[in-house]
PDB file of C-alpha atoms in Angstrom:
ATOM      1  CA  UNK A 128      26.786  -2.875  29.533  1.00  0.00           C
ATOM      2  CA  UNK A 129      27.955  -3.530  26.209  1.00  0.00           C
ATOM      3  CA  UNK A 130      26.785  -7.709  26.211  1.00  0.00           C
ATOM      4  CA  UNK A 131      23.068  -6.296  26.738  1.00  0.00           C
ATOM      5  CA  UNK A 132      23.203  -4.037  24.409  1.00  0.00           C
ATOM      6  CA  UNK A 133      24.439  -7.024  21.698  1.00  0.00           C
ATOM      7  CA  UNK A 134      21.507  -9.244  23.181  1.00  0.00           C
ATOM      8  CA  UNK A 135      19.291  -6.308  22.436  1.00  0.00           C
ATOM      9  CA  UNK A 136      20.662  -6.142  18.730  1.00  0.00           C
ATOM     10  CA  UNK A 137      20.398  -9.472  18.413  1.00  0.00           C
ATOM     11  CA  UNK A 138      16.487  -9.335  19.260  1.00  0.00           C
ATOM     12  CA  UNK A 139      16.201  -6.758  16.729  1.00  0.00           C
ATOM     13  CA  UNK A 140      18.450  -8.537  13.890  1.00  0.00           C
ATOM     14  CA  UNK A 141      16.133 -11.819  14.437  1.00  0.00           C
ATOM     15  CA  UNK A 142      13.198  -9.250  13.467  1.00  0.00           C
ATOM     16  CA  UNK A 143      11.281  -9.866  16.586  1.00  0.00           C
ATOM     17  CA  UNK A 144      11.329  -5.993  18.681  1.00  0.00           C
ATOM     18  CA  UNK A 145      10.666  -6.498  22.161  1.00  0.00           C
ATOM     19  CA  UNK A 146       6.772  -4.831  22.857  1.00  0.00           C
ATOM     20  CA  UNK A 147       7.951  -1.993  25.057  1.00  0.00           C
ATOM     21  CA  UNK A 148      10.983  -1.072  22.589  1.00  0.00           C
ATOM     22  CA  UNK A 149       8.296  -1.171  19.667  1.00  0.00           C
ATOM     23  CA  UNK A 150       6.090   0.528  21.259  1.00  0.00           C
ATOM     24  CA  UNK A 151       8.618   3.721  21.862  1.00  0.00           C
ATOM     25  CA  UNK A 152       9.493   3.590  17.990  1.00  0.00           C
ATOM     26  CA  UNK A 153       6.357   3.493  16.740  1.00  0.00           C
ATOM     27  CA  UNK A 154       5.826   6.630  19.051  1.00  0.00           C
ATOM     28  CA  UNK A 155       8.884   8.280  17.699  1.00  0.00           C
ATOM     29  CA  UNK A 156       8.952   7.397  14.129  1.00  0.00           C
ATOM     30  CA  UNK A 157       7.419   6.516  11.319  1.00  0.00           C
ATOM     31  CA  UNK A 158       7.538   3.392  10.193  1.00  0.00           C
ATOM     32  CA  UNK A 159       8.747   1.968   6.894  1.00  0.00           C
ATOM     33  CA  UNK A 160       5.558  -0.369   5.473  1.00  0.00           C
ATOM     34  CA  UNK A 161       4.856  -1.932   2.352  1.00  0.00           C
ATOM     35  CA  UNK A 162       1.640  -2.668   1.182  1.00  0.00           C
ATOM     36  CA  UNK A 163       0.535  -4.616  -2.017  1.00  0.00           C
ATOM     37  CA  UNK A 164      -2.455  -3.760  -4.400  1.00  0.00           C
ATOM     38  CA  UNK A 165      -3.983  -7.313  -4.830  1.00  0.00           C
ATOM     39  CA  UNK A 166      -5.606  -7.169  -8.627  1.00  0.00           C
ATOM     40  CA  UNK A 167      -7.791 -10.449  -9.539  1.00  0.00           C
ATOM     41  CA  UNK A 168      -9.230  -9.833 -12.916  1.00  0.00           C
ATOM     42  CA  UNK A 169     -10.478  -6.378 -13.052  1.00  0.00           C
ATOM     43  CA  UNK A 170     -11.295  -6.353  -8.870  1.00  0.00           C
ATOM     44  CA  UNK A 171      -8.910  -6.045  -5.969  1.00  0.00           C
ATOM     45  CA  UNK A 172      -8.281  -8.125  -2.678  1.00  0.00           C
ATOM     46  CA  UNK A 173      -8.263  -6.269   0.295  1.00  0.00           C
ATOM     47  CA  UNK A 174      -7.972  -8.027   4.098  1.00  0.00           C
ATOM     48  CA  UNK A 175     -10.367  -6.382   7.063  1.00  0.00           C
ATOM     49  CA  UNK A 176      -8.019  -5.834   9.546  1.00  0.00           C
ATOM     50  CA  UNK A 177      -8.139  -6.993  13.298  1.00  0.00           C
ATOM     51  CA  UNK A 178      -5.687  -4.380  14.864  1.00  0.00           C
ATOM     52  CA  UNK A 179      -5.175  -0.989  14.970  1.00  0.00           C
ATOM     53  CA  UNK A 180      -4.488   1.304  12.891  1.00  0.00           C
ATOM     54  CA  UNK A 181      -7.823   0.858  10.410  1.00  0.00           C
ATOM     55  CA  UNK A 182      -9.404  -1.320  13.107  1.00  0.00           C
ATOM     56  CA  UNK A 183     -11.769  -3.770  11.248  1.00  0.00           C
ATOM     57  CA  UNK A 184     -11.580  -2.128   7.957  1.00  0.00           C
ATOM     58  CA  UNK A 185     -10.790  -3.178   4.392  1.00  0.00           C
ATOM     59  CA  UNK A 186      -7.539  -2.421   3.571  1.00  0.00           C
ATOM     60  CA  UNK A 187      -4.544  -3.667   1.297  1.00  0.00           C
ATOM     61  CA  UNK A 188      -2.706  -6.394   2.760  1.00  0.00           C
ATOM     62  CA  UNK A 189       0.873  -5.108   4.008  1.00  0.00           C
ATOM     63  CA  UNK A 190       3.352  -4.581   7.201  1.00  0.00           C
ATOM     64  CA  UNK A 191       6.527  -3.541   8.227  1.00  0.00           C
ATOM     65  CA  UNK A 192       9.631  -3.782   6.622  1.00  0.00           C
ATOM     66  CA  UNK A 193      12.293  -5.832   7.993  1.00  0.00           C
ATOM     67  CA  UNK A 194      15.728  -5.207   8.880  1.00  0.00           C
ATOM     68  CA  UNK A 195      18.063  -6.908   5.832  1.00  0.00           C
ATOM     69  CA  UNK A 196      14.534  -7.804   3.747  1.00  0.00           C
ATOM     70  CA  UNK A 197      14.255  -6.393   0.457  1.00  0.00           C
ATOM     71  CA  UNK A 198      11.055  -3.944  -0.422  1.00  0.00           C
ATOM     72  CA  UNK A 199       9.959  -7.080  -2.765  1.00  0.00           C
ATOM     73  CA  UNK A 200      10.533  -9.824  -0.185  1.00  0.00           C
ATOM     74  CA  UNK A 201       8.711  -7.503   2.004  1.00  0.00           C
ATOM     75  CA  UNK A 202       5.994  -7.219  -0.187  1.00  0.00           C
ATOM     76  CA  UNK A 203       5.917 -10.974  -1.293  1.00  0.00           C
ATOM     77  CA  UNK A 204       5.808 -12.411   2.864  1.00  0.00           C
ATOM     78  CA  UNK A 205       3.226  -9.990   3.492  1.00  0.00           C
ATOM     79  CA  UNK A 206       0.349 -10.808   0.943  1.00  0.00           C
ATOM     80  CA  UNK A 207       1.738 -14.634   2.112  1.00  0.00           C
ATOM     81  CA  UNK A 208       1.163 -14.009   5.253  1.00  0.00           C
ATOM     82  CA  UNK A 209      -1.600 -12.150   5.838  1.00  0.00           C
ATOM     83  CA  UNK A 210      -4.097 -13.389   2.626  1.00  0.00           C
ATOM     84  CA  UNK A 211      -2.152 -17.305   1.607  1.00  0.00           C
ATOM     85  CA  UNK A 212      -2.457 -16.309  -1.871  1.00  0.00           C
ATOM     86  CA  UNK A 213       0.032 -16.720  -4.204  1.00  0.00           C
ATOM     87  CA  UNK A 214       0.761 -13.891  -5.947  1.00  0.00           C
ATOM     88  CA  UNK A 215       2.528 -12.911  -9.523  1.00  0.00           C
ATOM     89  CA  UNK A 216       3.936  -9.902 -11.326  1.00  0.00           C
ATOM     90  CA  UNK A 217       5.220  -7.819  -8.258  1.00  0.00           C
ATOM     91  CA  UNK A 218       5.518  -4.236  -9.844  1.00  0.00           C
ATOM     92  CA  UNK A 219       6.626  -0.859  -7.347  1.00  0.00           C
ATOM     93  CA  UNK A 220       4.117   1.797  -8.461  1.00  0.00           C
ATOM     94  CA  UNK A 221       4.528   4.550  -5.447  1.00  0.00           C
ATOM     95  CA  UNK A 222       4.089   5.403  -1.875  1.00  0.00           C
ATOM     96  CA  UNK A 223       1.794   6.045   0.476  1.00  0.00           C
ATOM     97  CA  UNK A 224       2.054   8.020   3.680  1.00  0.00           C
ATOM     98  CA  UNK A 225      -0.391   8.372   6.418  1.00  0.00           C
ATOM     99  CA  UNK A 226      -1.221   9.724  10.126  1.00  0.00           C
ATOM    100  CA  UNK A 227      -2.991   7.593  12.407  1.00  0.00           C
ATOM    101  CA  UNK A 228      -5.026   8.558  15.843  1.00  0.00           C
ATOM    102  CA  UNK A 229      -4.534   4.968  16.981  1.00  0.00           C
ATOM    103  CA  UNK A 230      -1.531   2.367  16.757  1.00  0.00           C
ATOM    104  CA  UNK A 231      -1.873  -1.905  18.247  1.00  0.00           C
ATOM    105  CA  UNK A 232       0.178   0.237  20.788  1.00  0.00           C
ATOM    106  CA  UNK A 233      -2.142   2.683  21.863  1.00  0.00           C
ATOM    107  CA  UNK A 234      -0.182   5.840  20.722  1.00  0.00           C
ATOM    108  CA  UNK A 235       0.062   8.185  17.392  1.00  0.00           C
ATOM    109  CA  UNK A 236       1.610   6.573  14.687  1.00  0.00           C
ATOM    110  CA  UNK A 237       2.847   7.351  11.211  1.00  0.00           C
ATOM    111  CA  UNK A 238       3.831   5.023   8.175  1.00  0.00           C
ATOM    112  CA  UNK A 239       5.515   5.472   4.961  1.00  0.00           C
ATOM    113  CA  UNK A 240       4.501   2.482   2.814  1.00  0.00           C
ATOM    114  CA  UNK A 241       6.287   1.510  -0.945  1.00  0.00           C
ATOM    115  CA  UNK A 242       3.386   0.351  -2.887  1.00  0.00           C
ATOM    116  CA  UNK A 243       3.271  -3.019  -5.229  1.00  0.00           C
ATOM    117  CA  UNK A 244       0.998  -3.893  -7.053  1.00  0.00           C
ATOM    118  CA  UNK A 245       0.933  -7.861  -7.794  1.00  0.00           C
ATOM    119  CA  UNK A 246      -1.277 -10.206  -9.380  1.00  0.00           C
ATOM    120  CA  UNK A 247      -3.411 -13.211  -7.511  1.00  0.00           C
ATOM    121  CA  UNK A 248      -5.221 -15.846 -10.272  1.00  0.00           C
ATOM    122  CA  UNK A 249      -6.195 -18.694  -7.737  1.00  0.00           C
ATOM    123  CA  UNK A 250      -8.303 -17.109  -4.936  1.00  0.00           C
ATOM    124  CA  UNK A 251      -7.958 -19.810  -2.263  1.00  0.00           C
ATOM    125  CA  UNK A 252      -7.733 -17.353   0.564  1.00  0.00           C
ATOM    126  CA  UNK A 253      -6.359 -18.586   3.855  1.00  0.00           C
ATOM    127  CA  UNK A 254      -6.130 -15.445   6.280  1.00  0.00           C
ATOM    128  CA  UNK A 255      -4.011 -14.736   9.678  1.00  0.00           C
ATOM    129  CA  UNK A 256      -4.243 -13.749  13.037  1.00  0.00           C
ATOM    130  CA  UNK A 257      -3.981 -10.144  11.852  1.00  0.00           C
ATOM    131  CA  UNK A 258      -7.167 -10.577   9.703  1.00  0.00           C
ATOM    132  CA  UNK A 259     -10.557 -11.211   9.831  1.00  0.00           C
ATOM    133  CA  UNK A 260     -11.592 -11.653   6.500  1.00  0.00           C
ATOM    134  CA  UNK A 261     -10.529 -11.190   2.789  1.00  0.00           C
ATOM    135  CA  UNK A 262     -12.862  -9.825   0.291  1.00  0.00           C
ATOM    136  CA  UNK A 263     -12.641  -9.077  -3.790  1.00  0.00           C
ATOM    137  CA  UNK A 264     -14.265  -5.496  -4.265  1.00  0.00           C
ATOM    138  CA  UNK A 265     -14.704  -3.037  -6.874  1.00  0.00           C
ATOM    139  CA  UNK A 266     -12.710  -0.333  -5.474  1.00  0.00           C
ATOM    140  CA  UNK A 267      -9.637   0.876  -3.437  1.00  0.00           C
ATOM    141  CA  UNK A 268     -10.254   2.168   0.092  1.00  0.00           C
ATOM    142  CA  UNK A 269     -10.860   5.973  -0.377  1.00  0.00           C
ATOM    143  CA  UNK A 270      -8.191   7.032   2.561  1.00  0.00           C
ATOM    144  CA  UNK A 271      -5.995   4.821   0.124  1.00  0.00           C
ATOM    145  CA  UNK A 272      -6.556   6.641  -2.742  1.00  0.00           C
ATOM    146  CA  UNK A 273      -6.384   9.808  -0.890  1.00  0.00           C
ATOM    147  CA  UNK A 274      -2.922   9.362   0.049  1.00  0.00           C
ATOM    148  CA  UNK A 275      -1.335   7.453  -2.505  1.00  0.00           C
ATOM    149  CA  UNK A 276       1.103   8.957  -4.610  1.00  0.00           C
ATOM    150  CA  UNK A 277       2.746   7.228  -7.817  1.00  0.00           C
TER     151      UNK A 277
END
Protein backbone atom coordinates (compact mmCIF):
# COMPACT_ATOMS: atom_id res chain seq x y z
CA UNK A 1 0.00 0.00 0.00
CA UNK A 2 0.70 3.47 0.53
CA UNK A 3 4.01 2.78 3.25
CA UNK A 4 5.70 0.90 0.14
CA UNK A 5 5.09 3.21 -2.06
CA UNK A 6 6.90 6.02 0.51
CA UNK A 7 9.82 3.38 0.95
CA UNK A 8 9.97 3.34 -2.79
CA UNK A 9 10.17 7.29 -2.88
CA UNK A 10 12.44 7.29 -0.41
CA UNK A 11 14.91 4.97 -2.54
CA UNK A 12 14.49 7.31 -5.27
CA UNK A 13 14.89 10.71 -3.13
CA UNK A 14 18.32 9.11 -1.67
CA UNK A 15 19.28 8.97 -5.57
CA UNK A 16 19.95 5.32 -5.53
CA UNK A 17 16.90 3.63 -8.22
CA UNK A 18 16.46 0.15 -7.51
CA UNK A 19 18.07 -1.94 -10.89
CA UNK A 20 14.77 -3.34 -12.10
CA UNK A 21 12.88 0.18 -11.63
CA UNK A 22 15.92 1.78 -13.61
CA UNK A 23 15.97 -0.46 -15.91
CA UNK A 24 12.04 0.17 -16.95
CA UNK A 25 12.84 4.05 -17.11
CA UNK A 26 15.62 3.95 -19.03
CA UNK A 27 13.35 1.79 -21.41
CA UNK A 28 10.62 4.33 -21.29
CA UNK A 29 12.34 7.58 -21.24
CA UNK A 30 14.97 9.50 -21.93
CA UNK A 31 17.11 10.41 -19.56
CA UNK A 32 18.23 13.83 -18.38
CA UNK A 33 22.42 13.74 -18.55
CA UNK A 34 24.95 16.24 -18.29
CA UNK A 35 28.14 15.99 -19.72
CA UNK A 36 31.21 18.38 -19.38
CA UNK A 37 33.72 19.42 -22.21
CA UNK A 38 37.07 19.01 -20.28
CA UNK A 39 39.50 21.86 -22.04
CA UNK A 40 43.34 21.65 -20.79
CA UNK A 41 45.21 24.20 -22.75
CA UNK A 42 44.14 24.02 -26.26
CA UNK A 43 43.25 19.86 -25.92
CA UNK A 44 40.32 18.17 -24.27
CA UNK A 45 39.93 15.29 -21.60
CA UNK A 46 37.78 12.68 -22.51
CA UNK A 47 37.27 9.21 -20.19
CA UNK A 48 37.01 5.63 -22.28
CA UNK A 49 34.10 4.32 -20.93
CA UNK A 50 33.56 0.77 -19.33
CA UNK A 51 29.68 0.45 -19.77
CA UNK A 52 27.28 0.74 -22.19
CA UNK A 53 26.15 3.05 -24.06
CA UNK A 54 29.72 3.97 -26.05
CA UNK A 55 31.20 0.75 -24.65
CA UNK A 56 35.02 1.38 -24.36
CA UNK A 57 35.07 4.56 -26.21
CA UNK A 58 36.36 8.08 -25.62
CA UNK A 59 33.84 10.17 -24.58
CA UNK A 60 33.19 13.38 -22.34
CA UNK A 61 32.94 12.62 -18.83
CA UNK A 62 29.14 12.97 -17.63
CA UNK A 63 25.90 11.05 -16.05
CA UNK A 64 22.62 11.43 -14.91
CA UNK A 65 21.06 14.12 -13.30
CA UNK A 66 19.85 13.81 -9.89
CA UNK A 67 16.67 14.40 -8.31
CA UNK A 68 17.04 18.03 -6.23
CA UNK A 69 20.87 18.49 -7.88
CA UNK A 70 21.39 21.47 -9.81
CA UNK A 71 22.59 21.13 -13.74
CA UNK A 72 26.06 22.67 -12.28
CA UNK A 73 26.35 20.39 -9.25
CA UNK A 74 25.54 17.79 -11.71
CA UNK A 75 28.12 18.73 -13.88
CA UNK A 76 30.78 19.51 -11.11
CA UNK A 77 30.24 15.58 -9.20
CA UNK A 78 30.48 14.11 -12.48
CA UNK A 79 33.95 15.26 -13.92
CA UNK A 80 34.78 14.53 -9.83
CA UNK A 81 33.73 11.46 -10.04
CA UNK A 82 34.44 9.93 -12.97
CA UNK A 83 38.12 11.81 -13.99
CA UNK A 84 39.36 13.30 -9.95
CA UNK A 85 40.22 16.42 -11.60
CA UNK A 86 39.47 19.53 -10.33
CA UNK A 87 37.88 21.57 -12.54
CA UNK A 88 37.27 25.60 -13.04
CA UNK A 89 35.11 27.97 -15.03
CA UNK A 90 31.87 25.78 -15.40
CA UNK A 91 30.10 27.55 -18.43
CA UNK A 92 26.43 25.88 -20.05
CA UNK A 93 27.08 26.05 -23.81
CA UNK A 94 24.11 23.60 -25.22
CA UNK A 95 22.67 20.20 -25.46
CA UNK A 96 23.14 17.17 -26.80
CA UNK A 97 20.67 14.45 -27.62
CA UNK A 98 21.28 10.99 -28.74
CA UNK A 99 19.79 7.33 -29.57
CA UNK A 100 21.53 4.42 -28.40
CA UNK A 101 21.24 0.52 -29.64
CA UNK A 102 22.60 -0.52 -26.25
CA UNK A 103 22.02 0.74 -22.52
CA UNK A 104 24.26 -1.00 -18.98
CA UNK A 105 20.62 -2.39 -19.06
CA UNK A 106 20.49 -4.17 -22.12
CA UNK A 107 17.60 -2.17 -23.80
CA UNK A 108 17.21 1.10 -26.20
CA UNK A 109 17.98 4.11 -24.56
CA UNK A 110 17.84 7.83 -25.17
CA UNK A 111 19.56 10.87 -23.34
CA UNK A 112 19.20 14.51 -23.39
CA UNK A 113 22.45 15.91 -21.96
CA UNK A 114 23.04 20.01 -20.91
CA UNK A 115 26.51 20.58 -21.97
CA UNK A 116 29.40 22.49 -19.77
CA UNK A 117 32.21 23.21 -20.69
CA UNK A 118 34.85 23.65 -17.67
CA UNK A 119 38.40 24.10 -17.32
CA UNK A 120 41.07 21.38 -15.72
CA UNK A 121 44.91 23.05 -15.15
CA UNK A 122 46.40 20.18 -12.90
CA UNK A 123 46.02 16.86 -14.81
CA UNK A 124 46.42 14.41 -11.92
CA UNK A 125 43.82 12.04 -13.22
CA UNK A 126 42.39 9.50 -10.82
CA UNK A 127 39.53 7.54 -12.76
CA UNK A 128 36.38 5.31 -11.49
CA UNK A 129 34.79 2.19 -11.76
CA UNK A 130 32.89 3.58 -14.75
CA UNK A 131 36.22 4.26 -16.60
CA UNK A 132 39.02 2.76 -17.95
CA UNK A 133 41.20 5.38 -18.82
CA UNK A 134 41.45 9.22 -19.32
CA UNK A 135 43.22 10.66 -22.21
CA UNK A 136 44.05 14.53 -23.49
CA UNK A 137 43.29 14.51 -27.37
CA UNK A 138 43.08 16.86 -30.11
CA UNK A 139 39.55 16.51 -30.91
CA UNK A 140 35.88 15.93 -29.77
CA UNK A 141 34.33 12.53 -30.47
CA UNK A 142 32.70 12.92 -33.97
CA UNK A 143 29.10 11.35 -32.76
CA UNK A 144 29.66 14.33 -30.23
CA UNK A 145 30.00 16.83 -32.56
CA UNK A 146 27.36 15.38 -34.66
CA UNK A 147 24.77 15.87 -32.19
CA UNK A 148 25.64 18.73 -30.26
CA UNK A 149 23.71 21.71 -30.52
CA UNK A 150 24.66 25.21 -28.83
Amino acid sequence: GSQKYINNMATIDNRKIPAKLYKQIVELVPILCVDVILILGNKFILVRRKTEPLKGELWLPGGRAYKNETLLETAKRKVKEETGLEAEDFKRVGVYQDFYDKSAWGVLTSSMSVVFMAEVFDFVPKPDKTVSDIEIVDNLPVRFLQNYEN
